[in-house]
Amino acid sequence: MNAFPAVVGQHIGKSFGDLTVVQGVNLRLPAGRILALLGPSGCGKTTLLRLLAGFETLDSGYIDIDNQRVADDRTHVPPERRRVGIVFQDYAIFPHLSVAQNVAFGLKRSAAAERVSHLLRLVGLDDLGDRMPHQLSGGQQQRVALARALGPAPAVLLMDEPFSNLDAALRLEMRREVRALLKGMGTTVVFVTHDQEEALFMGDEVAIMRAGRIEQVDTPEAVFHRPRTRFVAEFLGHTDFVAAQVQERQLLTSLGVLPQRLSLPADSLVEVAVRPDDVRLAVAADGNGYIASRHFLGIAYLYQIRLDDGSLVHSWQPHTINIPEGARVRAWLDPDETVTCFHDGQAVFLPD
Ligand code: ATP
């Protein structure tokens, strides 16, 4: 493995006119790792990827790829000289070239034939080299695009929503296959998606973007279970928040009393992040809320509960728990559950 990271970016900034789209972004991606960039629509994911690719010039900061400066205030190495491979949502393969010719595009002629058959084997298209793109399914076209992008052995592969034109079942299959392939080859990847499940599945690390900034970069488990900001918690996992009043050893919430393990100052107010799988539920005339709605999700019911203090929380329950809308219920949190508390939008953690 290379001693230096495949991608380094510092203070990357980009505006379009008055609109600041990327600001103060720092990246450090070791070779062989997959970074998933996740965030709501318009947060700047694609622009950041285009800055890495060289399709946009940056306004501030710098980008190094494979230890070469490719962008700063005086440098703009064009995309074809950055050692990046690119896979887009819309495949972008040449319609008038066969599968094999598409994959051979950009390879040195002498070694092309052998390399093309190797790449086609890797992406599972060994028998389809002579087909034309219009004779392929969407999934097969995306495999061609992937084989072509991997052909010149790029220092980093940039993927922008590569599976979003595929139907749900194929998307899952491609995720699994492509991830195994990329990890097997030790490819360094930046992968843009707005789909949280996809980001958690694909990424060795996940960067959560908001309004042009990266709020948190961490392992999938850490961004999900240890969100550093309220935004990250809210964005991942359908999180609700309930107010909690801090006492010396307890948190008083509308979902019951929880232990206080954080040394928060007594009498302060915090918010506790609550996910639908944390919220327990039972019918109870003397409960603390009522069922505002119930939705059948196939594998579970999703209940929406209006608590007596006016807040709304969600709870997933198995089919065996069947409670009608309007019913009075008790909703509570298991006191053994580790909860994340937020103060002024920032998570409060125990000191490490
Ligand atoms: P999505 O998930 O919807 O693709 P995104 O996070 O990838 O969103 P970007 O495509 O990077 O977001 O766009 C960020 C913002 O920059 C948006 O407000 C977009 O309208 C704006 N923008 C992007 N490209 C340009 C451009 N060439 N000129 C002006 N504004 C642009």
Coordinates of N, CA, C and O in Angstrom, one line a residue, residues 140-220:
Q140 N -25.9 -3.6 -17.2 CA -24.8 -4.0 -18.0 C -24.1 -2.8 -18.5 O -22.8 -2.7 -18.6
Q141 N -24.8 -1.7 -18.9 CA -24.2 -0.5 -19.4 C -23.3 0.1 -18.3 O -22.2 0.6 -18.5
Q142 N -23.8 0.1 -17.0 CA -23.1 0.6 -16.0 C -21.8 -0.2 -15.7 O -20.8 0.4 -15.3
R143 N -21.9 -1.5 -15.9 CA -20.6 -2.3 -15.8 C -19.6 -1.9 -16.9 O -18.4 -1.9 -16.6
V144 N -20.1 -1.6 -18.1 CA -19.2 -1.2 -19.1 C -18.5 0.1 -18.7 O -17.3 0.3 -18.8
A145 N -19.3 1.1 -18.2 CA -18.8 2.4 -17.7 C -17.7 2.1 -16.7 O -16.7 2.8 -16.7
L146 N -18.0 1.2 -15.8 CA -17.0 0.9 -14.7 C -15.7 0.3 -15.2 O -14.6 0.8 -14.9
A147 N -15.9 -0.7 -16.1 CA -14.7 -1.3 -16.7 C -13.9 -0.2 -17.5 O -12.6 -0.2 -17.4
R148 N -14.5 0.7 -18.2 CA -13.8 1.7 -18.9 C -13.1 2.6 -17.9 O -11.9 3.0 -18.2
A149 N -13.7 3.0 -16.8 CA -13.1 3.9 -15.9 C -11.9 3.3 -15.2 O -11.0 3.9 -14.8
L150 N -12.0 1.9 -15.0 CA -10.9 1.2 -14.3 C -9.8 0.9 -15.2 O -8.7 0.6 -14.7
G151 N -10.0 1.0 -16.5 CA -9.0 0.5 -17.5 C -7.6 1.1 -17.3 O -6.7 0.4 -17.1
P152 N -7.5 2.4 -17.2 CA -6.1 3.0 -17.0 C -5.6 2.9 -15.6 O -4.7 3.6 -15.3
A153 N -6.2 2.1 -14.7 CA -5.8 2.0 -13.3 C -5.7 3.4 -12.7 O -4.6 3.8 -12.3
P154 N -6.8 4.1 -12.5 CA -6.7 5.4 -11.9 C -6.3 5.4 -10.5 O -6.5 4.4 -9.8
A155 N -5.7 6.5 -10.0 CA -5.3 6.6 -8.6 C -6.6 6.8 -7.8 O -6.6 6.3 -6.6
V156 N -7.6 7.3 -8.3 CA -8.9 7.4 -7.6 C -10.0 7.3 -8.6 O -10.0 7.9 -9.7
L157 N -11.1 6.5 -8.2 CA -12.3 6.4 -9.0 C -13.3 7.3 -8.4 O -13.6 7.2 -7.2
L158 N -13.9 8.1 -9.2 CA -15.0 9.1 -8.7 C -16.3 8.6 -9.3 O -16.5 8.4 -10.5
M159 N -17.2 8.3 -8.4 CA -18.5 7.7 -8.8 C -19.6 8.7 -8.3 O -19.8 9.0 -7.1
D160 N -20.5 9.1 -9.3 CA -21.6 10.1 -8.9 C -22.9 9.4 -9.1 O -23.4 9.2 -10.2
E161 N -23.5 9.0 -8.0 CA -24.8 8.3 -8.0 C -24.9 7.2 -9.1 O -25.8 7.2 -9.9
P162 N -23.9 6.3 -9.1 CA -23.8 5.4 -10.2 C -24.9 4.4 -10.4 O -25.1 3.9 -11.5
F163 N -25.7 4.2 -9.3 CA -26.7 3.1 -9.4 C -28.1 3.7 -9.4 O -29.1 3.0 -9.4
S164 N -28.2 5.1 -9.5 CA -29.6 5.6 -9.3 C -30.5 5.5 -10.5 O -31.7 5.6 -10.3
N165 N -29.9 5.1 -11.6 CA -30.9 4.8 -12.8 C -31.3 3.4 -12.8 O -32.0 3.0 -13.7
L166 N -30.9 2.6 -11.9 CA -31.2 1.1 -11.9 C -32.4 0.9 -11.0 O -32.6 1.6 -10.0
D167 N -33.2 -0.2 -11.3 CA -34.3 -0.4 -10.4 C -33.9 -1.0 -9.1 O -32.7 -1.4 -8.9
A168 N -34.8 -1.0 -8.1 CA -34.3 -1.2 -6.7 C -33.6 -2.5 -6.5 O -32.5 -2.5 -5.8
A169 N -34.1 -3.6 -7.1 CA -33.4 -4.9 -6.9 C -32.0 -4.9 -7.5 O -31.1 -5.4 -6.9
L170 N -31.9 -4.4 -8.7 CA -30.7 -4.4 -9.4 C -29.7 -3.5 -8.7 O -28.5 -3.8 -8.6
R171 N -30.2 -2.4 -8.1 CA -29.3 -1.5 -7.4 C -28.6 -2.2 -6.2 O -27.4 -2.1 -6.0
L172 N -29.4 -3.0 -5.5 CA -28.8 -3.7 -4.4 C -27.8 -4.7 -4.8 O -26.7 -4.8 -4.2
E173 N -28.1 -5.4 -5.9 CA -27.2 -6.4 -6.4 C -25.9 -5.7 -6.9 O -24.8 -6.2 -6.6
M174 N -26.0 -4.6 -7.6 CA -24.8 -3.9 -8.1 C -24.0 -3.4 -7.0 O -22.7 -3.4 -7.1
R175 N -24.6 -2.8 -6.0 CA -23.9 -2.3 -4.8 C -23.0 -3.4 -4.3 O -21.8 -3.2 -4.0
R176 N -23.6 -4.6 -4.0 CA -22.8 -5.7 -3.5 C -21.6 -6.1 -4.4 O -20.5 -6.2 -3.9
E177 N -22.0 -6.3 -5.6 CA -20.9 -6.7 -6.6 C -19.8 -5.7 -6.8 O -18.7 -6.1 -6.8
V178 N -20.2 -4.5 -7.0 CA -19.2 -3.4 -7.3 C -18.4 -3.2 -6.1 O -17.2 -3.0 -6.2
R179 N -19.0 -3.2 -4.9 CA -18.1 -3.0 -3.7 C -17.1 -4.1 -3.5 O -15.9 -3.9 -3.3
A180 N -17.6 -5.4 -3.8 CA -16.6 -6.5 -3.6 C -15.5 -6.4 -4.7 O -14.3 -6.6 -4.4
L181 N -15.9 -6.0 -5.9 CA -14.9 -5.8 -6.9 C -13.9 -4.7 -6.6 O -12.6 -4.9 -6.7
L182 N -14.4 -3.6 -6.1 CA -13.5 -2.4 -5.8 C -12.5 -2.8 -4.6 O -11.4 -2.4 -4.7
K183 N -13.1 -3.4 -3.6 CA -12.3 -3.8 -2.5 C -11.2 -4.8 -2.9 O -10.1 -4.8 -2.5
G184 N -11.7 -5.8 -3.8 CA -10.8 -6.8 -4.2 C -9.6 -6.2 -5.0 O -8.4 -6.7 -4.9
M185 N -9.8 -5.2 -5.7 CA -8.8 -4.5 -6.5 C -8.0 -3.5 -5.7 O -7.0 -2.9 -6.2
G186 N -8.5 -3.2 -4.5 CA -7.8 -2.1 -3.7 C -8.0 -0.7 -4.3 O -7.1 0.1 -4.1
T187 N -9.1 -0.5 -5.0 CA -9.3 0.8 -5.6 C -9.7 1.9 -4.6 O -10.4 1.6 -3.7
T188 N -9.1 3.1 -4.8 CA -9.5 4.2 -3.9 C -10.7 4.9 -4.6 O -10.7 5.1 -5.8
V189 N -11.7 5.1 -3.8 CA -13.0 5.6 -4.4 C -13.6 6.8 -3.6 O -13.6 6.7 -2.4
V190 N -14.1 7.8 -4.4 CA -15.0 8.7 -3.8 C -16.4 8.5 -4.4 O -16.5 8.6 -5.7
F191 N -17.4 8.3 -3.6 CA -18.7 7.8 -4.1 C -19.7 8.8 -3.6 O -19.9 8.9 -2.4
V192 N -20.4 9.4 -4.5 CA -21.5 10.4 -4.1 C -22.8 9.7 -4.2 O -23.2 9.0 -5.1
T193 N -23.6 9.9 -3.1 CA -25.0 9.4 -3.1 C -25.8 10.3 -2.2 O -25.3 10.9 -1.2
H194 N -27.1 10.3 -2.4 CA -28.0 11.0 -1.4 C -28.8 9.9 -0.7 O -29.6 10.2 0.1
D195 N -28.4 8.7 -0.9 CA -29.1 7.5 -0.3 C -28.3 7.0 0.9 O -27.2 6.5 0.8
Q196 N -28.9 7.2 2.1 CA -28.1 6.9 3.3 C -27.7 5.4 3.4 O -26.6 5.1 3.8
E197 N -28.7 4.5 3.0 CA -28.3 3.1 3.1 C -27.2 2.8 2.2 O -26.3 2.0 2.5
E198 N -27.2 3.4 1.0 CA -26.1 3.1 0.0 C -24.8 3.6 0.6 O -23.8 3.0 0.4
A199 N -24.8 4.8 1.2 CA -23.6 5.4 1.7 C -23.0 4.5 2.9 O -21.8 4.2 2.9
L200 N -23.9 4.0 3.7 CA -23.5 3.2 4.9 C -22.9 1.8 4.3 O -22.0 1.3 4.9
F201 N -23.5 1.4 3.3 CA -23.1 0.1 2.7 C -21.8 0.2 1.9 O -20.9 -0.6 2.1
M202 N -21.7 1.2 1.1 CA -20.5 1.3 0.2 C -19.3 1.9 0.9 O -18.1 1.5 0.6
G203 N -19.4 2.8 1.9 CA -18.3 3.5 2.4 C -17.5 2.8 3.4 O -18.1 2.1 4.3
D204 N -16.2 2.8 3.3 CA -15.3 2.5 4.5 C -15.5 3.7 5.5 O -15.4 3.5 6.7
E205 N -15.6 4.8 4.9 CA -15.9 6.0 5.7 C -17.0 6.8 5.0 O -17.2 6.7 3.8
V206 N -17.8 7.5 5.8 CA -18.9 8.3 5.3 C -18.7 9.7 5.7 O -18.4 10.0 6.8
A207 N -18.8 10.6 4.7 CA -18.7 12.1 5.0 C -20.1 12.7 4.8 O -20.7 12.5 3.7
I208 N -20.6 13.3 5.8 CA -21.9 13.9 5.8 C -21.7 15.4 5.4 O -21.1 16.1 6.2
M209 N -22.3 15.8 4.3 CA -22.2 17.2 3.8 C -23.5 18.0 4.1 O -24.6 17.4 4.0
R210 N -23.3 19.2 4.5 CA -24.4 20.1 4.7 C -24.0 21.5 4.2 O -23.0 22.0 4.7
A211 N -24.8 22.1 3.3 CA -24.5 23.4 2.8 C -23.1 23.7 2.5 O -22.5 24.7 3.0
G212 N -22.5 22.8 1.8 CA -21.1 23.0 1.3 C -20.0 22.6 2.2 O -18.8 22.6 1.9
R213 N -20.4 22.2 3.5 CA -19.3 21.8 4.4 C -19.5 20.3 4.8 O -20.6 19.8 4.7
I214 N -18.4 19.7 5.2 CA -18.4 18.4 5.7 C -18.7 18.5 7.2 O -17.8 19.1 7.9
E215 N -19.8 17.9 7.7 CA -20.1 18.0 9.1 C -19.4 16.9 9.9 O -19.1 17.1 11.1
Q216 N -19.2 15.8 9.3 CA -18.6 14.7 10.0 C -18.1 13.6 9.0 O -18.8 13.4 8.0
V217 N -16.9 13.1 9.3 CA -16.4 12.0 8.5 C -16.0 10.9 9.5 O -15.3 11.2 10.4
D218 N -16.5 9.7 9.3 CA -16.3 8.7 10.2 C -16.7 7.3 9.6 O -17.2 7.3 8.5
T219 N -16.5 6.3 10.3 CA -16.9 5.0 9.8 C -18.5 5.0 9.8 O -19.1 5.8 10.5
P220 N -19.1 4.1 9.0 CA -20.5 4.1 8.9 C -21.1 3.9 10.3 O -22.1 4.6 10.6

